[in-house]
Tab-separated table of C-alpha atoms in Angstrom:
chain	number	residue	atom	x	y	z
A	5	UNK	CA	59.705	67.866	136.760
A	6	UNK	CA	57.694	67.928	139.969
A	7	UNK	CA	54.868	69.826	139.491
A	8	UNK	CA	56.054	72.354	142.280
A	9	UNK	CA	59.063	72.902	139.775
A	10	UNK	CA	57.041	73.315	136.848
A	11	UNK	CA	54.893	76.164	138.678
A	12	UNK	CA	58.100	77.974	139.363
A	13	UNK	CA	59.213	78.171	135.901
A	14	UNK	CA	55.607	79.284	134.696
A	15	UNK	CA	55.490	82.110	136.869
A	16	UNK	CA	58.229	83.808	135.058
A	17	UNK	CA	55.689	83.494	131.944
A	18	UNK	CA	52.174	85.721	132.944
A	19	UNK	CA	50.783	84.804	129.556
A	20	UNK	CA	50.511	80.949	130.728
A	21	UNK	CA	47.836	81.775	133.351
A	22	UNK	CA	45.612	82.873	130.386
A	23	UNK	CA	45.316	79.935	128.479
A	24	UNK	CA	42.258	77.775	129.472
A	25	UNK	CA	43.810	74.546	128.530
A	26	UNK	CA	47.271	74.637	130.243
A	27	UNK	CA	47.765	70.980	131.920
A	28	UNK	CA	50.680	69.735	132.533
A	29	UNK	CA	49.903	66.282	133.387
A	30	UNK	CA	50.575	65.008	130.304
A	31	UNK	CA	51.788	66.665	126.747
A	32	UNK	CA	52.385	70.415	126.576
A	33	UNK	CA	51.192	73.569	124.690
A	34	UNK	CA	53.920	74.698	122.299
A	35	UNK	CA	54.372	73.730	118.612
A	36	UNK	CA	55.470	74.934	115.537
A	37	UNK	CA	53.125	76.435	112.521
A	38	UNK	CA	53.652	75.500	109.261
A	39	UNK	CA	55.755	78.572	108.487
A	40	UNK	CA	58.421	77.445	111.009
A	41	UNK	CA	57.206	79.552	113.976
A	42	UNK	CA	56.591	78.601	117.453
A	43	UNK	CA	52.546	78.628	118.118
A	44	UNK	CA	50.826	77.281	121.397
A	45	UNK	CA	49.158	73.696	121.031
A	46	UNK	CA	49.349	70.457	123.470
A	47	UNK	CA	52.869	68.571	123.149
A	48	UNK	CA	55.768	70.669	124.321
A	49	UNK	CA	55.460	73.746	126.568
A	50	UNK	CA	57.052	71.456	129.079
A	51	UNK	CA	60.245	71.712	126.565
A	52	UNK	CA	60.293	74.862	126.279
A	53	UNK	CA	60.039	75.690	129.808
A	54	UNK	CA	62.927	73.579	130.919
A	55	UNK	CA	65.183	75.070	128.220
A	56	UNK	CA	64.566	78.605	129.091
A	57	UNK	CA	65.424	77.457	132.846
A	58	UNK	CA	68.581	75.622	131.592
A	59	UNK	CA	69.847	78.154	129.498
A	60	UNK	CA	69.066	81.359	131.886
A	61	UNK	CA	70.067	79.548	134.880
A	62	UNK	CA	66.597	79.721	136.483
A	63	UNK	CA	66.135	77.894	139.687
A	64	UNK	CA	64.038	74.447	139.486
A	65	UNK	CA	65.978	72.073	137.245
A	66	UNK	CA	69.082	71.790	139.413
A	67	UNK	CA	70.105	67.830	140.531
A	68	UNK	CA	70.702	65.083	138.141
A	69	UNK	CA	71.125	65.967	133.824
A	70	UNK	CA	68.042	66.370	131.995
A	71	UNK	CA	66.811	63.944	129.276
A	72	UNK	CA	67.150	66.079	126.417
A	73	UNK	CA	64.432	65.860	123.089
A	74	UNK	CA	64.663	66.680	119.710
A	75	UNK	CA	61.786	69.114	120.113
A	76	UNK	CA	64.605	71.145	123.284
A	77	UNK	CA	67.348	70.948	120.528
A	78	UNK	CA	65.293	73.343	118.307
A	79	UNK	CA	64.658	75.011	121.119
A	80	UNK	CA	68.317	74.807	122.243
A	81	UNK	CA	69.108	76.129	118.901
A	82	UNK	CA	66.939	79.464	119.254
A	83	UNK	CA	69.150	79.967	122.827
A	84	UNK	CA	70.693	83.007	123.748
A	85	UNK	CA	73.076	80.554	125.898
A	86	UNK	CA	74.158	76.780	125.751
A	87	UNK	CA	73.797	75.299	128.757
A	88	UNK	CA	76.719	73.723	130.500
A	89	UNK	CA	77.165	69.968	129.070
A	90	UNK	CA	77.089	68.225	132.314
A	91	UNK	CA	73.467	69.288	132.228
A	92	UNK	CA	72.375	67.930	129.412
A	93	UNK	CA	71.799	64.062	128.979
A	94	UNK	CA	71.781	63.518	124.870
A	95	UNK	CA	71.807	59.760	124.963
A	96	UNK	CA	68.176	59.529	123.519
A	97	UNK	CA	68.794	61.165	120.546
A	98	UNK	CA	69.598	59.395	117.393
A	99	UNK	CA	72.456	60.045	115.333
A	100	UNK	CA	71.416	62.114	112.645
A	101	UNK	CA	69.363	64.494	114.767
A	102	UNK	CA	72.660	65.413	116.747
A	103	UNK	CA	74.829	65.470	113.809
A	104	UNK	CA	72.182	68.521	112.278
A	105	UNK	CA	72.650	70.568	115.485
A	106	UNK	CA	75.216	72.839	116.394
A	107	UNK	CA	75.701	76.320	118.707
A	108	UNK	CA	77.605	78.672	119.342
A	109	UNK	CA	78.796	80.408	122.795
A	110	UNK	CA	78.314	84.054	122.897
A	111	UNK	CA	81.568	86.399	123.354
A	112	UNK	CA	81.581	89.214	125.801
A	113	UNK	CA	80.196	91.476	122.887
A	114	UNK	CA	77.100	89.257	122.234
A	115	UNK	CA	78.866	88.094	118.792
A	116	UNK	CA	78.751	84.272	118.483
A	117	UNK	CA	82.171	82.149	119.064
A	118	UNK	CA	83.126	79.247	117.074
A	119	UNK	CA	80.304	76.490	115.147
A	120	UNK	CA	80.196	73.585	118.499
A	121	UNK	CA	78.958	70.299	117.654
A	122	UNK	CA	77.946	68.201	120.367
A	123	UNK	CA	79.605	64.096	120.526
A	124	UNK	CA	78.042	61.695	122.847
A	125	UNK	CA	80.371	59.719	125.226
A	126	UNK	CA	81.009	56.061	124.192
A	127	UNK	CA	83.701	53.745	123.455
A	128	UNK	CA	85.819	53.393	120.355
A	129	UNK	CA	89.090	51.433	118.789
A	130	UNK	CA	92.258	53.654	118.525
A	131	UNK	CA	94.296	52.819	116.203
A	132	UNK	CA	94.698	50.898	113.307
A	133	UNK	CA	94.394	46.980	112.923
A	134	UNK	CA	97.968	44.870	113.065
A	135	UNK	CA	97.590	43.936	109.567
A	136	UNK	CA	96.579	47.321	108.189
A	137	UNK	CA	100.043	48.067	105.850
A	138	UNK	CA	99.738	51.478	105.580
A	139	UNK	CA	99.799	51.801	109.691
A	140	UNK	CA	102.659	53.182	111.726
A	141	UNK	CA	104.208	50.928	114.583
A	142	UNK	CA	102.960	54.434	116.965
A	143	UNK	CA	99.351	53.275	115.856
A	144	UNK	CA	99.321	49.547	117.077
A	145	UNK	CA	98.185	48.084	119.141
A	146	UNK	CA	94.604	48.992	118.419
A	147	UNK	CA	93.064	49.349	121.488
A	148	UNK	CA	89.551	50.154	123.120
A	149	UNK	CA	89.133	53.203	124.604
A	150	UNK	CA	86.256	54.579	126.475
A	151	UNK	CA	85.017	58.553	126.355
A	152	UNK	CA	83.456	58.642	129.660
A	153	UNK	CA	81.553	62.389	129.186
A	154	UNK	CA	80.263	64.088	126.101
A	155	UNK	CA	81.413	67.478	124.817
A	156	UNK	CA	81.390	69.468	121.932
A	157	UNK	CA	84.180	70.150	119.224
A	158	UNK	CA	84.316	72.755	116.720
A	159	UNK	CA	82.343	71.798	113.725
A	160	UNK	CA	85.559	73.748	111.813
A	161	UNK	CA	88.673	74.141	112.249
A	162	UNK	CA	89.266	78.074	113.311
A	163	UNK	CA	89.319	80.269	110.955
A	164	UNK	CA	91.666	82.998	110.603
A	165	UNK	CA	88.474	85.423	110.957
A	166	UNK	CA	87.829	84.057	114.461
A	167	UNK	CA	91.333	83.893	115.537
A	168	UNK	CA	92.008	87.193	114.252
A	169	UNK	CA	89.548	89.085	117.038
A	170	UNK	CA	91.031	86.822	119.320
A	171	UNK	CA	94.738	88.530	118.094
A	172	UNK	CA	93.044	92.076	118.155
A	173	UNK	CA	91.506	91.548	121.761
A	174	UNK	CA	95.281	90.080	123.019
A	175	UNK	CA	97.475	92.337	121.591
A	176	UNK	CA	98.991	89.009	119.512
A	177	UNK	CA	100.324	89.159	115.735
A	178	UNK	CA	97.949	88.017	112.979
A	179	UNK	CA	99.893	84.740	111.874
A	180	UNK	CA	101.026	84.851	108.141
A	181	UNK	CA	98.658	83.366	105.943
A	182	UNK	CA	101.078	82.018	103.179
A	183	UNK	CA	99.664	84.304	100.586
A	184	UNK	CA	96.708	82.142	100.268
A	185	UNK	CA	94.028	83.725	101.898
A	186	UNK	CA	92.600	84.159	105.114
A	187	UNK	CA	88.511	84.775	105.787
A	188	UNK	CA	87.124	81.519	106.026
A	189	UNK	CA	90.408	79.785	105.717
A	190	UNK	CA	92.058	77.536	108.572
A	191	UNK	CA	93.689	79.414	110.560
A	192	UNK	CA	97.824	78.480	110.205
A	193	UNK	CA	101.125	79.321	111.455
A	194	UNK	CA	100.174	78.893	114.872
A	195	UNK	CA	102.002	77.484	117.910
A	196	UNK	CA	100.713	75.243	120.687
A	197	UNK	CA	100.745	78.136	122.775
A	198	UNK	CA	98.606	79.723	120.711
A	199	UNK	CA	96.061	77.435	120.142
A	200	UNK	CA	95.766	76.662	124.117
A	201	UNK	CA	95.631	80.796	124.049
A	202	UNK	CA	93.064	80.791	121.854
A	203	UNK	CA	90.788	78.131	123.710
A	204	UNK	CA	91.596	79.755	127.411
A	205	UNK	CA	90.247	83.120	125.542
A	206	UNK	CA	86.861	81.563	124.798
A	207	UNK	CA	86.586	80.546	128.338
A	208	UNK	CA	86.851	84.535	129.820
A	209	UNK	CA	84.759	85.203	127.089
A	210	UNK	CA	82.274	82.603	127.434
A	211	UNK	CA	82.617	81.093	130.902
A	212	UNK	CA	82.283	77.877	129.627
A	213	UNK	CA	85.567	75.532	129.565
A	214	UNK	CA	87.361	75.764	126.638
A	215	UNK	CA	90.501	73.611	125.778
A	216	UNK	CA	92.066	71.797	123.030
A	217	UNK	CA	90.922	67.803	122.251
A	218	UNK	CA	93.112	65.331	123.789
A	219	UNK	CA	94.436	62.957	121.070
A	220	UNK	CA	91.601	60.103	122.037
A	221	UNK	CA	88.475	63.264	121.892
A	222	UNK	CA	90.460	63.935	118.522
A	223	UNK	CA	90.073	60.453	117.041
A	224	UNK	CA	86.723	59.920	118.434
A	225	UNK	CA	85.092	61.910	116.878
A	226	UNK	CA	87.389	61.630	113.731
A	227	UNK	CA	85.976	58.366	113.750
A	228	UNK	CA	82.287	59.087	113.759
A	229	UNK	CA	81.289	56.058	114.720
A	230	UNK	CA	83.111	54.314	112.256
A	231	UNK	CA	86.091	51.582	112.344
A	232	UNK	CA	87.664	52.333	108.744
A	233	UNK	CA	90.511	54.160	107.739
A	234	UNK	CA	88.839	56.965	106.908
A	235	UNK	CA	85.234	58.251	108.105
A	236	UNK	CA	83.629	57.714	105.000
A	237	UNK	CA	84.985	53.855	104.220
A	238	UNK	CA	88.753	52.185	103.541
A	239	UNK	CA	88.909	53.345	100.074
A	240	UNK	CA	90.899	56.617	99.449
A	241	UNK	CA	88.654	57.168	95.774
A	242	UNK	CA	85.973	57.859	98.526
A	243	UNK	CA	88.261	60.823	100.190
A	244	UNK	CA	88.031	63.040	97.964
A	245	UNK	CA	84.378	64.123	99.296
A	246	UNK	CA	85.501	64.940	102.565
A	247	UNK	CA	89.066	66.304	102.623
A	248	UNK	CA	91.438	68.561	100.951
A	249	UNK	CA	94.410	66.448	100.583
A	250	UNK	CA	97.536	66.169	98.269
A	251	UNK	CA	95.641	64.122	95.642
A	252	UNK	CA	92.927	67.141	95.100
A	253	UNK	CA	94.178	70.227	97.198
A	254	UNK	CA	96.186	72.056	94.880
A	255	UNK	CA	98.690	74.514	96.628
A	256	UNK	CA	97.759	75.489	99.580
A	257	UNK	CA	94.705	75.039	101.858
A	258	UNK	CA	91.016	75.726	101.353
A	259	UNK	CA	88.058	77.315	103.117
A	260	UNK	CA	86.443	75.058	105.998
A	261	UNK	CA	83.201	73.494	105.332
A	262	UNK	CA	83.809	72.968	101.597
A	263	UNK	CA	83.152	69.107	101.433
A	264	UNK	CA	81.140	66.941	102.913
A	265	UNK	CA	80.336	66.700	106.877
A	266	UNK	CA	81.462	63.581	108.444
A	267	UNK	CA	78.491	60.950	110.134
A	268	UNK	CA	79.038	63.376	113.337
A	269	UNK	CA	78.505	66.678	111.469
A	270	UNK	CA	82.502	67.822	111.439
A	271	UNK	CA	83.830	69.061	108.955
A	272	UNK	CA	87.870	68.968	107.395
A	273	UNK	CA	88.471	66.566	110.282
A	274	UNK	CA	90.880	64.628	107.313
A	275	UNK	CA	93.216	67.119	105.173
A	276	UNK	CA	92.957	70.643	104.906
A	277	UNK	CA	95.549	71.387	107.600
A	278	UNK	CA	96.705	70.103	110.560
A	279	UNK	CA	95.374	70.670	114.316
A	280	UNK	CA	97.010	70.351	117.656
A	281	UNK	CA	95.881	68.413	120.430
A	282	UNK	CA	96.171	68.601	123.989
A	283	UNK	CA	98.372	66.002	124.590
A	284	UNK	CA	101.624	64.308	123.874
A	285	UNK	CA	102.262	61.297	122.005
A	286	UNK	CA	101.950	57.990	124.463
A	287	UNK	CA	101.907	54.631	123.858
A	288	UNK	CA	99.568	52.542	123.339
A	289	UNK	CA	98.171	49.979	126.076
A	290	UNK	CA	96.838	46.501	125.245
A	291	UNK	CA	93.852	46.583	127.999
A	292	UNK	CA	91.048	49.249	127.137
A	293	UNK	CA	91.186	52.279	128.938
A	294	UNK	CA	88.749	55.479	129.877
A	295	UNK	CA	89.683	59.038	129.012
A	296	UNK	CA	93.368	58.316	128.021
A	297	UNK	CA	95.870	61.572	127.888
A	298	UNK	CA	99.640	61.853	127.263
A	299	UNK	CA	101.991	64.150	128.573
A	300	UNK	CA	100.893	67.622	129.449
A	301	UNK	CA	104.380	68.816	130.918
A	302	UNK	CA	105.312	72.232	129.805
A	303	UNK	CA	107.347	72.248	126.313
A	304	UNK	CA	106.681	68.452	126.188
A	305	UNK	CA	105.956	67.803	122.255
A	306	UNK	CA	102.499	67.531	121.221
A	307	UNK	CA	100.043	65.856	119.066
A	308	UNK	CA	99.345	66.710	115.643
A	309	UNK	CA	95.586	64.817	113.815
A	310	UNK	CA	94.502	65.214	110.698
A	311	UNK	CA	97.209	65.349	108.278
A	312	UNK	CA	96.787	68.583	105.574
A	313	UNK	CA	96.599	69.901	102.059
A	314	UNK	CA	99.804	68.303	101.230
A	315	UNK	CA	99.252	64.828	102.827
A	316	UNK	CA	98.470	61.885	100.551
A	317	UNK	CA	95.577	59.893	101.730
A	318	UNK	CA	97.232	57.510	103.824
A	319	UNK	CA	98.425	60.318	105.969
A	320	UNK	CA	95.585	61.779	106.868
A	321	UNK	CA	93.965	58.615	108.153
A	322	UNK	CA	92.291	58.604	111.492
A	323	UNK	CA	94.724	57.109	113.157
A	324	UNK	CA	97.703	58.788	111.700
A	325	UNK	CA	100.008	60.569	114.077
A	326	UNK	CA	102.482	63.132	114.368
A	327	UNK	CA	103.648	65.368	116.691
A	328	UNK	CA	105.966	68.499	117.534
A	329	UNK	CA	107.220	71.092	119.551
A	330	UNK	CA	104.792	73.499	120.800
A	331	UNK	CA	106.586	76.144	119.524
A	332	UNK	CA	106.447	74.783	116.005
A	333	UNK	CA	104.429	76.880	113.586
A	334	UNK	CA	102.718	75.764	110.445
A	335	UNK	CA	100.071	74.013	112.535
A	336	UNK	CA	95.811	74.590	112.771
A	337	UNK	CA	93.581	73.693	115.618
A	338	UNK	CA	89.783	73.690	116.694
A	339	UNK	CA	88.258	73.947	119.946
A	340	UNK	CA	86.823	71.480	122.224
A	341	UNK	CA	83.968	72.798	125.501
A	342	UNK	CA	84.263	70.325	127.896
A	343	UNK	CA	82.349	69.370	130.776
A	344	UNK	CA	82.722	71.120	133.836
């Protein structure tokens, strides 16, 4: 920040003009204590300040995205409000310090809204590999594809807790549960409709811009990074740390968050139940391609990722498709927050 800039945000803060040592030409004067608390030193006022203006909307960090630390995630993390993503440039950060963070949106009561985790834009194969056997002729060619802008995805699928205040606030029906629970459950027996329901609520709630994942978000970040069959390797033995599938599932589905998080912090992305997309099925190119979608026609079928409780392994790949009417029931979903 110009200096001009900085001295706009400090103003809002009296308390700075006190402190004998406050230069901002270099490091800054936050920090935490060693019981986790945020204490006043030299390395990262200048963090602190530019989150506050991000996430209140004060004036002096407008123009071009701003770099973002791993010192502003903790800070982003203590946030009454999450930015909008096409403010934030994550591209710094490593791996494993984005996969540990996630936020919520707050709801027009204050409560929090769905677990987001943020994914980086960046390029991927779709698809499975021409001599892969278990693959589906709808899966080849495997293809490059390119996810030109970063959002965030719901760490979990939703829950029939959350989608039940959703159903209270919109006068829906609570969707049958099956008899096997609801709580922390996925959230089943929902339509299309629904689902893009669901996500257009968060937006008038939130004011941030809410919508389903298109099939290539879905796999993306399915994929973690990753170019097996699976995100955790090629061999299904390995599965059963991640998913709830036929092999380990039982009778019915489970609560999220049970196993272990992907490489990308999501969780249940194989098994557990299925989750609509935004899209229709297309086919695949042979040339790589940026931000690909299907058909988004009215009553044209959609996507379905993920496979479910009853799957076997091979069917809850991450490229395994299937698809259906909108109307169709049965189904789960989560949430993606897109950029603006």
């Amino acid at each position: 920040l110009e200096r001009e800039a900085l001295d706009a945000l400090t103003a809002g803060f009296p308390e700075l003009a006190n402190l004998e040592h406050f230069d901002v030409g270099g490091r800054s004067l936050l920090n935490r204590n060693a019981a986790g608390a945020f204490r006043f030193s030299h390395y990262s006022i200048q963090e602190f300040l530019v989150v506050h203006a991000l996430a209140t909307g004060t004036a002096g960090v407008a123009g071009a995205p701003v770099r973002v630390t791993a010192q502003m995630l903790e800070f982003l993390a203590c946030a009454d409000r999450m930015p909008g993503l096409e403010r934030l440039d994550l591209m710094g950060l490593q791996g494993e310090t984005l996969s540990a963070f996630s936020f919520r949106d707050r709801l027009a009561d204050g409560s929090p809204g769905p677990q987001m985790q943020l994914i980086l834009p960046g390029q991927f194969l779709m698809g499975s590999p021409a001599d892969d056997p278990d693959a589906g002729g709808d899966e080849k060619p495997r293809h490059e594809v390119r996810i030109t802008h970063g959002f965030a995805l719901g760490r979990f699928p939703v829950t029939f807790d959350e989608y039940a205040r959703f159903a209270a606030a919109t006068g829906r029906k609570q969707p049958d549960d099956r008899g096997w629970g609801r709580g922390r459950r996925p959230v089943i027996i929902v339509t299309w409709q629904d689902a893009a329901a669901y996500c257009a609520w968060l937006l008038e709630q939130t004011g941030q811009r809410y919508r389903l994942p298109t099939e290539a978000e879905w796999e993306y970040a399915a994929r973690a990074g990753t170019r097996t069959r699976w995100c955790c390797g090629d061999e299904a033995t390995e599965l059963d740390a991640y998913a709830w599938y036929s092999g380990n599932a039982g009778s019915g589905t489970h609560p999220v968050g049970e196993k272990q998080p992907s490489p990308w912090g999501l969780y249940d992305m194989h098994g557990n139940v299925w989750e609509w997309c935004l899209d229709g099925k297309r086919n695949y190119a042979y040339e790589a391609e940026s931000d690909p979608r299907g058909c988004e026609e009215a009553g044209a079928y959609r996507v379905l990722r993920g496979g479910s409780w009853s799957f076997s392994a091979r069917r809850c790949r991450s490229a395994y498709r299937g698809q259906d009417e909108p109307g169709s029931r049965y189904f789960g979903f989560r949430c993606a927050r897109v950029q603006v």
